[in-house]
XYZ file of C-alpha atoms in Angstrom:
724
model
C 49.283 154.107 269.825
C 48.822 157.546 268.243
C 45.968 157.697 265.796
C 46.630 159.438 262.521
C 44.156 160.537 259.954
C 43.798 158.500 256.832
C 44.130 160.221 253.550
C 42.262 158.628 250.733
C 43.727 159.580 247.498
C 41.961 158.436 244.416
C 44.211 158.418 241.459
C 42.837 157.689 238.088
C 45.589 156.684 235.724
C 44.891 156.307 232.105
C 47.307 154.021 230.326
C 46.687 154.888 226.737
C 49.541 152.735 225.562
C 47.715 149.580 226.594
C 44.210 150.865 225.880
C 43.100 150.177 229.489
C 41.316 152.427 231.964
C 42.247 151.464 235.536
C 40.837 152.975 238.726
C 43.141 152.604 241.620
C 41.812 153.183 245.162
C 44.755 153.555 247.451
C 44.730 154.511 251.141
C 47.869 156.191 252.283
C 48.708 155.594 255.863
C 51.456 156.793 257.889
C 54.403 154.566 257.613
C 53.787 152.992 260.879
C 50.224 152.158 259.849
C 50.723 150.577 256.195
C 49.191 147.048 255.387
C 50.818 145.016 252.386
C 48.553 143.115 249.675
C 45.435 145.025 250.364
C 43.628 146.751 247.523
C 40.425 148.462 247.154
C 37.772 146.619 245.061
C 39.554 143.142 244.521
C 40.564 141.172 241.205
C 38.603 141.131 237.858
C 36.586 137.871 237.615
C 33.848 138.867 235.172
C 33.900 137.408 231.611
C 33.333 139.679 228.599
C 29.719 140.208 227.555
C 28.381 139.074 224.141
C 26.725 141.971 222.338
C 25.893 140.529 218.882
C 25.887 136.805 217.936
C 27.376 134.860 215.005
C 26.282 135.482 211.433
C 27.502 134.272 208.011
C 28.414 135.904 204.709
C 30.365 134.860 201.593
C 28.790 131.432 201.525
C 30.139 129.267 198.648
C 30.610 125.632 197.765
C 33.823 125.380 199.799
C 33.977 128.609 201.785
C 32.040 130.475 204.519
C 32.838 133.792 206.202
C 31.917 133.793 209.894
C 31.053 137.168 211.491
C 30.413 138.139 215.133
C 29.853 141.337 217.047
C 32.564 142.747 219.289
C 32.154 141.848 222.960
C 32.324 144.279 225.914
C 34.112 143.978 229.232
C 33.717 145.509 232.657
C 37.374 146.407 232.726
C 39.068 146.007 229.302
C 38.570 148.098 226.252
C 37.117 146.225 223.175
C 40.435 146.360 221.350
C 42.079 144.356 224.124
C 39.721 141.408 223.847
C 40.873 138.207 222.041
C 38.770 135.776 219.987
C 39.047 132.083 219.022
C 36.951 130.495 216.220
C 36.296 126.741 216.124
C 34.003 124.439 214.174
C 32.511 121.006 214.350
C 31.350 118.991 211.345
C 28.707 116.996 213.213
C 26.800 118.823 215.936
C 26.587 122.051 217.942
C 26.525 119.927 221.086
C 30.248 119.265 220.564
C 31.046 122.974 221.020
C 28.295 124.013 223.431
C 30.568 124.918 226.335
C 33.752 126.865 226.837
C 35.501 123.687 227.787
C 34.380 121.764 224.688
C 35.015 124.644 222.328
C 38.384 125.582 223.784
C 39.584 121.980 223.374
C 39.250 121.992 219.567
C 42.453 121.547 217.586
C 43.594 120.662 214.090
C 41.225 121.416 211.239
C 38.478 122.379 213.679
C 40.564 125.237 215.099
C 39.871 127.800 212.415
C 41.409 130.779 214.280
C 43.373 130.797 217.528
C 43.325 133.659 220.031
C 43.500 136.893 218.067
C 42.816 140.479 219.246
C 40.425 142.952 217.727
C 39.031 140.573 215.003
C 35.331 139.956 214.380
C 35.281 137.848 211.177
C 37.130 134.925 209.594
C 36.773 133.008 206.287
C 36.906 129.216 206.412
C 38.126 127.619 203.164
C 38.450 124.058 201.858
C 35.015 123.049 203.013
C 32.962 120.354 201.338
C 30.104 121.464 199.135
C 26.557 121.088 200.399
C 27.816 120.284 203.883
C 26.579 121.746 207.208
C 29.154 123.068 209.660
C 28.761 124.288 213.287
C 30.732 127.293 214.449
C 31.333 128.975 217.821
C 33.425 131.946 218.951
C 35.178 132.324 222.314
C 36.190 135.735 223.694
C 38.803 136.331 226.409
C 39.696 139.440 228.426
C 43.089 140.399 229.765
C 42.370 138.742 233.095
C 41.703 135.438 231.227
C 37.969 135.411 231.695
C 36.356 133.611 228.705
C 32.936 134.168 227.275
C 31.182 131.940 224.712
C 29.039 133.027 221.784
C 26.070 130.842 221.038
C 26.963 128.175 218.427
C 25.551 128.717 214.948
C 25.390 126.502 211.878
C 25.677 127.120 208.159
C 25.709 124.945 205.006
C 27.950 125.367 201.970
C 26.451 125.665 198.529
C 26.612 123.310 195.525
C 29.654 123.190 193.254
C 27.415 123.655 190.288
C 27.650 121.646 187.092
C 30.989 119.981 186.435
C 32.803 120.532 183.148
C 32.677 117.574 180.772
C 35.864 115.488 180.909
C 38.614 115.755 178.323
C 40.739 112.872 177.041
C 44.490 112.960 176.640
C 45.669 111.822 174.177
C 42.644 112.666 172.099
C 40.526 110.028 170.422
C 42.229 108.855 167.219
C 43.805 105.820 165.572
C 46.943 104.455 167.191
C 49.182 101.520 166.344
C 49.807 100.659 169.978
C 47.759 100.612 173.174
C 47.211 103.958 174.911
C 46.912 105.213 178.494
C 44.125 107.824 178.355
C 44.061 110.466 181.088
C 40.492 111.659 181.839
C 39.979 114.914 183.727
C 37.404 117.664 184.274
C 38.814 121.154 184.739
C 36.596 122.059 187.775
C 36.602 118.643 189.401
C 39.797 118.671 191.437
C 39.403 116.031 194.106
C 36.404 114.538 192.370
C 35.950 111.379 190.352
C 35.411 110.197 186.804
C 32.882 107.558 185.859
C 33.694 105.809 182.532
C 32.756 102.859 180.334
C 34.481 101.150 177.405
C 31.815 98.554 176.672
C 29.545 100.718 174.552
C 27.202 101.639 177.420
C 26.735 105.060 178.967
C 27.987 105.832 182.448
C 25.291 106.839 184.904
C 25.654 108.631 188.209
C 22.270 109.575 189.647
C 23.838 110.454 192.967
C 26.708 112.915 192.710
C 29.997 111.238 193.541
C 28.986 107.664 192.674
C 28.714 105.492 189.537
C 25.573 103.442 189.060
C 27.486 101.384 186.504
C 30.818 101.688 184.798
C 34.127 102.206 186.564
C 35.047 105.050 188.919
C 38.532 106.573 188.962
C 39.986 109.733 190.412
C 39.809 112.861 188.326
C 42.924 112.919 186.101
C 43.655 109.175 186.411
C 44.341 107.056 183.321
C 42.479 104.299 181.530
C 44.348 101.787 179.363
C 42.899 100.949 175.981
C 44.866 98.175 174.315
C 42.351 95.954 172.543
C 42.735 95.881 168.787
C 39.946 97.545 166.871
C 37.702 100.434 167.942
C 36.791 101.201 171.547
C 34.249 103.878 172.458
C 35.354 105.617 175.635
C 32.558 107.462 177.482
C 33.098 109.422 180.696
C 31.410 111.925 183.023
C 32.763 113.989 185.895
C 31.092 113.351 189.250
C 31.605 114.728 192.719
C 29.627 115.037 195.906
C 28.097 118.501 196.062
C 28.103 119.053 192.327
C 25.910 118.331 189.380
C 27.392 115.572 187.246
C 28.869 116.689 183.976
C 27.494 115.783 180.607
C 29.052 112.732 178.985
C 32.191 112.988 176.877
C 32.667 110.347 174.193
C 35.614 109.389 172.015
C 36.410 106.486 169.707
C 39.910 105.087 170.104
C 41.063 102.802 167.308
C 44.013 100.610 168.205
C 45.187 99.338 164.855
C 47.929 96.854 165.564
C 50.006 95.680 162.592
C 48.514 92.716 160.762
C 49.190 89.198 161.969
C 51.126 87.144 159.442
C 49.616 83.974 158.102
C 51.449 80.714 157.615
C 55.108 80.952 156.709
C 56.556 81.196 153.219
C 56.685 77.947 151.263
C 57.782 77.074 147.739
C 56.266 75.018 144.950
C 56.663 74.437 141.216
C 60.435 74.639 141.550
C 62.253 74.503 138.223
C 65.707 75.404 137.030
C 64.746 79.033 136.386
C 61.554 79.704 138.362
C 59.781 79.071 141.638
C 56.343 79.782 143.043
C 56.415 81.575 146.402
C 53.415 80.956 148.666
C 52.348 82.397 152.028
C 49.288 82.252 154.241
C 46.828 85.142 154.292
C 47.401 87.653 157.081
C 44.680 88.977 159.392
C 44.038 92.386 160.869
C 41.826 93.818 163.623
C 40.345 96.437 161.312
C 41.309 96.030 157.675
C 39.420 93.268 155.893
C 41.554 90.286 154.896
C 40.789 90.812 151.216
C 42.002 94.416 151.478
C 45.380 93.647 153.021
C 48.246 94.318 150.620
C 51.387 92.260 150.074
C 54.829 92.997 148.727
C 57.212 90.213 147.659
C 60.944 90.885 147.527
C 64.055 88.758 147.017
C 67.747 88.887 147.617
C 70.326 86.856 145.715
C 72.943 86.904 148.459
C 71.587 86.530 151.976
C 68.348 86.457 153.959
C 70.018 88.950 156.317
C 69.528 91.615 153.633
C 65.720 91.346 153.899
C 65.161 90.342 157.521
C 63.505 93.585 158.660
C 60.584 95.696 157.464
C 62.943 98.548 156.584
C 65.359 96.387 154.592
C 62.647 94.509 152.721
C 60.600 97.614 151.955
C 63.658 99.304 150.458
C 64.084 96.662 147.736
C 63.648 97.833 144.172
C 64.475 96.824 140.622
C 64.652 93.105 139.951
C 64.555 92.402 143.695
C 61.053 93.888 143.915
C 59.207 90.835 142.680
C 55.681 92.095 143.429
C 54.704 95.546 144.647
C 51.758 96.186 146.961
C 48.930 93.972 145.764
C 45.671 93.050 147.484
C 44.156 89.616 147.775
C 47.071 87.475 146.621
C 49.096 84.965 148.596
C 51.401 83.524 145.947
C 53.516 84.614 143.009
C 55.643 82.755 140.459
C 59.108 84.235 140.126
C 60.769 83.647 136.758
C 64.060 84.437 135.068
C 66.157 83.069 137.918
C 69.516 81.346 137.681
C 69.575 77.574 137.658
C 70.937 75.967 140.779
C 71.190 79.267 142.620
C 69.732 79.899 146.072
C 67.364 82.834 146.398
C 66.017 84.448 149.545
C 62.443 85.755 149.676
C 60.471 87.890 152.119
C 56.847 89.061 152.165
C 55.578 92.319 153.639
C 51.909 92.832 154.506
C 50.312 96.185 155.266
C 46.854 97.222 156.442
C 44.715 100.203 155.556
C 46.531 102.428 158.046
C 49.977 101.648 156.669
C 51.041 99.300 159.460
C 53.458 96.686 158.123
C 54.908 93.412 159.300
C 57.341 90.999 157.721
C 56.928 87.299 157.085
C 60.172 85.609 158.100
C 62.499 85.348 155.090
C 62.812 81.906 153.504
C 65.337 80.519 151.059
C 65.022 78.162 148.131
C 67.597 76.615 145.852
C 66.423 76.203 142.290
C 66.782 72.948 140.479
C 70.208 72.389 139.031
C 71.307 70.490 135.980
C 70.891 73.188 133.364
C 73.707 73.707 130.889
C 75.795 76.806 131.553
C 75.424 78.831 128.358
C 78.312 81.105 129.370
C 80.703 78.168 128.906
C 81.286 77.499 125.206
C 83.940 74.943 124.277
C 83.204 75.224 120.587
C 83.941 72.185 118.435
C 86.214 70.069 120.593
C 87.513 67.277 118.379
C 87.489 64.074 120.432
C 86.993 62.274 123.715
C 88.073 63.920 126.980
C 89.129 61.292 129.522
C 90.416 63.411 132.407
C 90.166 66.947 133.747
C 91.363 68.988 136.696
C 90.267 72.444 137.830
C 92.911 74.971 138.814
C 92.412 77.400 141.706
C 92.045 80.254 139.191
C 89.095 78.479 137.558
C 90.933 77.365 134.468
C 90.484 73.736 133.436
C 93.144 71.230 132.375
C 91.769 68.552 130.054
C 93.334 65.335 128.774
C 92.164 62.546 126.516
C 92.249 61.327 122.930
C 91.709 64.666 121.156
C 94.230 66.253 118.795
C 92.602 69.668 118.520
C 90.448 71.992 120.592
C 87.955 74.180 118.780
C 89.991 73.928 115.613
C 93.384 74.632 117.234
C 95.976 71.863 117.436
C 96.282 70.465 120.940
C 97.513 66.879 121.233
C 95.779 65.087 124.126
C 96.198 67.979 126.580
C 94.979 71.574 126.738
C 93.916 74.267 129.164
C 90.697 76.194 128.734
C 89.596 79.447 130.287
C 86.621 79.788 132.605
C 84.405 80.663 129.628
C 85.397 77.532 127.689
C 87.757 79.191 125.232
C 91.240 77.795 124.686
C 93.912 79.278 126.965
C 96.636 80.176 124.476
C 99.106 80.903 127.285
C 99.249 77.159 127.901
C 101.283 75.699 125.028
C 102.080 71.970 125.172
C 103.952 72.013 121.870
C 103.331 68.693 120.127
C 101.779 67.431 123.362
C 101.338 63.744 124.173
C 101.582 61.124 121.449
C 98.807 58.974 122.913
C 95.951 59.159 125.355
C 96.084 61.076 128.660
C 93.820 59.281 131.112
C 94.722 60.671 134.520
C 96.058 63.909 135.978
C 96.703 65.739 139.218
C 97.675 69.316 140.065
C 100.459 69.896 142.585
C 100.309 72.663 145.173
C 102.834 74.657 143.084
C 100.519 74.508 140.079
C 102.518 71.997 138.107
C 100.492 69.285 136.427
C 101.085 65.543 136.531
C 99.616 63.486 133.687
C 99.293 59.739 133.273
C 98.754 57.935 130.011
C 96.632 54.925 129.269
C 93.279 53.391 128.456
C 91.297 50.501 129.820
C 93.026 48.481 127.128
C 96.547 49.525 128.115
C 98.854 51.834 126.208
C 99.142 55.539 126.798
C 101.607 58.198 125.669
C 105.338 57.576 125.486
C 106.494 61.081 124.543
C 105.548 64.629 125.483
C 106.435 67.434 123.110
C 108.953 65.095 121.476
C 110.678 64.109 124.744
C 110.430 60.483 125.937
C 108.029 60.237 128.850
C 106.537 56.794 129.265
C 102.972 57.128 130.632
C 103.890 59.877 133.106
C 105.128 63.442 132.822
C 105.043 66.679 134.748
C 104.171 69.906 133.000
C 104.911 73.475 133.975
C 102.067 75.957 134.323
C 102.754 77.233 130.810
C 102.369 73.768 129.250
C 106.039 73.077 128.744
C 107.620 69.866 129.960
C 109.112 70.030 133.456
C 112.483 68.382 132.840
C 113.241 68.367 136.596
C 110.791 65.494 136.827
C 112.551 62.544 135.174
C 110.777 59.167 135.338
C 113.503 57.403 133.343
C 111.852 54.647 131.328
C 108.672 55.300 133.281
C 105.822 52.822 133.497
C 105.601 49.874 131.138
C 101.822 50.151 130.790
C 98.903 52.492 131.459
C 98.767 54.773 134.489
C 95.081 55.176 135.387
C 95.305 57.082 138.664
C 97.638 59.684 140.194
C 97.528 61.209 143.673
C 99.902 63.718 145.242
C 100.643 63.257 148.930
C 100.963 66.270 151.243
C 104.728 65.654 151.366
C 104.938 66.020 147.591
C 105.473 62.356 146.833
C 103.395 60.905 144.028
C 101.466 57.621 144.061
C 100.546 56.023 140.737
C 98.264 53.116 139.937
C 97.286 51.328 136.757
C 98.136 48.400 134.495
C 101.951 48.629 134.753
C 104.184 45.970 136.276
C 107.422 47.940 136.416
C 108.609 51.513 136.831
C 111.947 52.611 135.366
C 113.028 48.992 135.213
C 112.048 48.120 138.792
C 109.195 45.694 139.394
C 106.130 47.412 140.751
C 102.872 45.633 140.184
C 100.118 48.197 139.475
C 101.233 50.604 142.216
C 104.328 52.656 142.963
C 105.320 55.794 144.792
C 107.628 58.336 143.225
C 109.767 61.022 144.712
C 109.093 64.618 143.723
C 111.808 64.360 141.044
C 110.204 61.343 139.352
C 112.520 58.702 140.748
C 111.099 55.598 142.388
C 110.576 55.891 146.153
C 112.066 52.615 147.329
C 110.836 53.208 150.914
C 107.378 52.366 149.591
C 107.375 48.599 149.051
C 104.099 47.034 147.910
C 105.652 43.563 147.710
C 103.948 41.656 144.909
C 101.430 44.483 144.663
C 98.030 44.058 143.046
C 97.321 41.099 140.758
C 95.166 43.193 138.401
C 94.849 46.874 137.482
C 94.373 49.620 140.065
C 91.978 52.121 138.555
C 91.219 54.558 141.395
C 93.041 55.772 144.501
C 92.723 58.174 147.398
C 94.851 59.306 150.305
C 93.455 59.586 153.825
C 94.351 62.416 156.219
C 96.501 59.931 158.174
C 98.563 59.216 155.039
C 97.145 55.775 154.370
C 96.277 55.040 150.750
C 93.023 53.579 149.447
C 93.207 51.575 146.214
C 90.486 50.022 144.099
C 90.147 48.442 140.689
C 89.781 44.933 139.333
C 92.398 43.159 141.495
C 91.588 40.251 143.786
C 94.791 40.183 145.857
C 97.307 42.614 147.256
C 100.766 41.281 148.087
C 99.307 37.790 148.195
C 96.427 38.645 150.578
C 92.844 38.391 149.341
C 91.410 41.857 148.776
C 88.667 41.889 146.178
C 88.731 45.283 144.394
C 89.326 47.376 147.549
C 92.255 47.659 149.949
C 93.989 50.137 152.180
C 97.754 50.258 152.427
C 100.050 51.877 154.911
C 102.406 54.696 154.023
C 105.217 52.161 153.554
C 103.243 50.142 151.002
C 102.263 47.287 153.308
C 98.654 46.144 153.567
C 96.532 47.789 156.268
C 94.588 44.885 157.709
C 92.241 47.150 159.714
C 90.212 47.609 156.531
C 88.733 44.150 156.106
C 86.313 43.932 153.164
C 85.665 40.223 153.634
C 84.713 38.738 150.274
C 84.597 42.261 148.886
C 83.429 42.625 145.290
C 83.392 39.369 143.372
C 81.827 40.607 140.133
C 82.816 43.702 138.176
C 85.334 46.328 139.144
C 85.748 49.713 140.813
C 86.536 52.511 138.345
C 86.033 55.452 140.682
C 86.515 55.874 144.419
C 85.737 58.776 146.712
C 86.721 59.393 150.328
C 84.116 61.376 152.284
C 85.064 63.794 155.064
C 83.528 61.403 157.619
C 85.899 58.632 156.526
C 83.300 56.639 154.633
C 84.337 55.375 151.197
C 82.131 55.420 148.091
C 82.921 52.848 145.403
C 81.491 52.949 141.878
C 82.113 51.203 138.571
C 80.843 47.957 137.090
C 80.545 46.154 140.459
C 77.489 44.035 141.187
C 77.886 42.929 144.813
C 79.697 43.443 148.077
C 80.259 40.763 150.690
C 77.756 38.592 148.853
C 74.977 41.209 148.868
C 73.792 42.564 145.484
C 74.845 46.172 144.850
C 74.778 47.546 141.362
C 77.560 49.888 140.284
C 77.621 51.815 143.560
C 77.975 51.243 147.301
C 79.460 52.858 150.385
C 81.604 51.196 153.028
C 82.670 52.181 156.511
C 86.320 52.868 157.383
C 86.666 49.302 158.662
C 85.517 47.834 155.344
C 81.992 46.850 156.373
C 79.056 47.820 154.211
C 77.356 51.107 155.138
C 73.700 50.066 155.269
C 72.549 53.695 155.747
C 73.428 54.343 152.093
C 70.451 52.795 150.287
C 70.873 52.623 146.517
C 67.994 50.326 145.612
C 68.606 48.839 142.178
C 71.484 51.250 141.666
C 72.736 52.252 138.212
C 71.903 50.156 135.156
C 75.377 50.521 133.663
C 78.933 51.539 134.420
C 79.904 54.529 136.576
C 83.240 56.014 135.458
C 83.609 59.114 137.609
C 82.163 60.856 140.635
C 82.592 63.995 142.759
C 81.603 65.100 146.247
C 79.854 68.436 146.742
C 80.491 70.538 149.886
C 76.901 69.830 151.023
C 77.563 66.079 151.011
C 75.655 65.333 147.834
C 77.339 63.010 145.332
C 77.644 63.475 141.557
C 78.061 60.486 139.254
C 78.926 60.196 135.588
C 79.323 57.242 133.261
C 77.445 55.176 130.731
C 74.256 54.505 132.757
C 70.747 55.626 131.796
C 68.804 54.987 135.019
C 69.297 55.067 138.764
C 67.037 52.953 140.935
C 64.483 52.905 138.138
C 64.530 56.669 137.488
C 65.800 57.915 134.144
C 69.149 59.652 134.431
C 71.192 59.634 131.238
C 74.907 59.455 132.091
C 74.733 61.929 134.979
C 72.936 61.905 138.332
C 73.142 63.447 141.761
C 72.388 61.527 144.937
C 71.604 62.724 148.429
C 73.925 61.648 151.250
C 71.581 58.732 152.054
C 71.760 57.318 148.524
C 68.359 58.557 147.331
C 68.182 60.418 144.049
C 68.256 64.190 144.263
C 65.204 65.280 142.314
C 66.280 68.933 142.390
C 69.082 68.107 139.944
C 67.104 67.896 136.721
C 69.074 66.775 133.686
C 66.222 66.374 131.218
C 67.298 63.999 128.457
C 70.823 64.102 129.816
C 73.814 63.158 127.695
C 73.959 61.117 124.512
C 77.166 59.321 125.499
C 79.426 58.626 128.447
C 81.036 60.971 130.955
C 84.616 59.977 131.769
C 85.641 62.722 134.182
C 84.108 65.515 136.244
C 85.092 68.239 138.683
C 83.382 70.887 140.811
C 84.430 74.509 140.556
C 84.669 76.715 143.686
C 81.405 78.391 142.614
C 79.647 75.006 142.620
C 79.371 74.607 138.864
C 80.092 71.137 137.511
C 82.545 70.538 134.669
C 82.167 67.263 132.758
C 84.229 65.641 130.033
C 83.642 62.510 127.992
C 82.495 61.158 124.653
C 79.129 62.979 124.570
C 78.140 65.517 121.913
C 74.866 66.810 123.389
C 73.293 67.584 126.753
C 69.525 67.735 127.160
C 69.221 68.113 123.374
C 71.732 70.982 123.279
C 74.795 70.386 121.127
C 77.932 70.371 123.255
C 81.080 68.504 122.242
C 82.922 66.420 124.846
C 83.197 69.216 127.425
C 80.403 71.043 129.247
C 79.631 72.951 132.398
C 76.439 72.427 134.347
C 74.861 74.668 136.953
C 74.001 72.916 140.197
């Protein structure tokens, strides 16, 4: 093998682009003598050298700047070296080797491998905390050197700013959620108290007593009255703030006392009472009350806004302290009034006592109704739908104007001149009924028989029908009519007319004390009472099923014993399902009333029922048995002639009596549905003579007619109107 000379060529190449100086020793051999993978000097295995260690600047409560000197390398230029910065919160031992330090991740890896950097600022550190830092350096060949670990503590946060409250301390009418925060205490806590004590936090970040919440969290204050809220900001690494203090007054509306009640009720006044309210702040004696009323409905005063808006006569008492009652005067007799009370505290908070209603005592004479000097006894009356009143009786004039036994008066008591009966009836008018078309049926008679035989000069024996203008309705022709008094008239829904009284024939046909007429006045022969009643029928009523109730002084009906009360079918036959037994053996029934529940009230001169004493009044069940739930005690001391049923179920009675169950009631009384006397209907001295007839207007006022000339010492002749 031919030996060739070796040429050693040393080429120094400077690669400025990568900032590296490389010395390449290469031996060039002849082609036949080259050896692959052989270099002169071998690979770089030396780690960079540490020149200057770690130092710290920019030290704050949550930040530190870590500095280190640039390392050197046997091959690489300084700019090519890379650095990694890591920390440990506990000990330098955890970062004392390359392996331990290089394994750090997450928050402990402050800076990953970065070239040509010799400082880094760590933020978000805890105040007054010690941290351990180390830097690793790596050359291009991957050799890693380790700086010596160094430690540094952060500084204090300083003094925290006193907390602020939101909303601010003030008076509120509802509970409040109070946010408490210190402007330089992000991430810190608040220590607060609401019990009047001071919060204490000797060690930053903790509360010795009181309650700890996060900075900016809320505290609920909802107790009525004043609460002193005290708070301080606290945080580890800072000086606790000074204490902030604020008084929060939660002034809830007052609490109402006992509900509204009424006392001293008269016909024109009432005392309104209520329990004293209470308040968390305002003294009871300083609370103010307002009393208002409404004449129509409690719904008009059932809120603070509605009640507070009342003025004029509805403002009974304006804001007044220390009073829990007020007498309200100048009210209308028998009317229902609605009252409400407002109470307010010293901060203007108001609440409403629930509205309450009270009906004033009735029984006062209606001064707006003036009949003038009516001339004689009124025996019957009927109220038209327009409020006008038809009256009949023994009179021959009304307030100085000729009116024979029948007249119509306006709602104010004056004579209705549009109703002209001509010469009227020639004798007494005892009964009447108004048809659905407004025409008026009248019956003549007295308890002694008789009654008119002509109307406005035309023969009409004891019965006639009158047009709405007072003229005789000639389409109603009774022929010779009844041969004796007609004491009761009812109009059936089908327009047929049932009459009862003293008569024993009608237009020449035998009909003992009862008959039914067709709408034209002719006898209805389909109604056959047989031998009828053996004595007068004085009162009647028709049931919804068409059956007819009759009462009076009879003892038999069509030969069957029925003492003073019976029910007959629509064909005139006796209805045996109403069985009164021995019925009434003493006295008679002069007035009868059918209640909406089917019970039947009987009144007159009666003294017993089925052998049990009952004086002038009793109530029976639909089957004829005595209604024991209607307790009348000793009843009336004298005759009852008329009665009426109010919509509320109360019963009005008129007649010649002066007491009811031992209580003075001169000729007029009102009973509750159970038979007890209604003490809210106050009649004073009552009437000086009998009431023969009464009716109730749609507005609830009571019209009475009779032989009286005064009511409760007020002069009023034969006709009056009373307020319930």
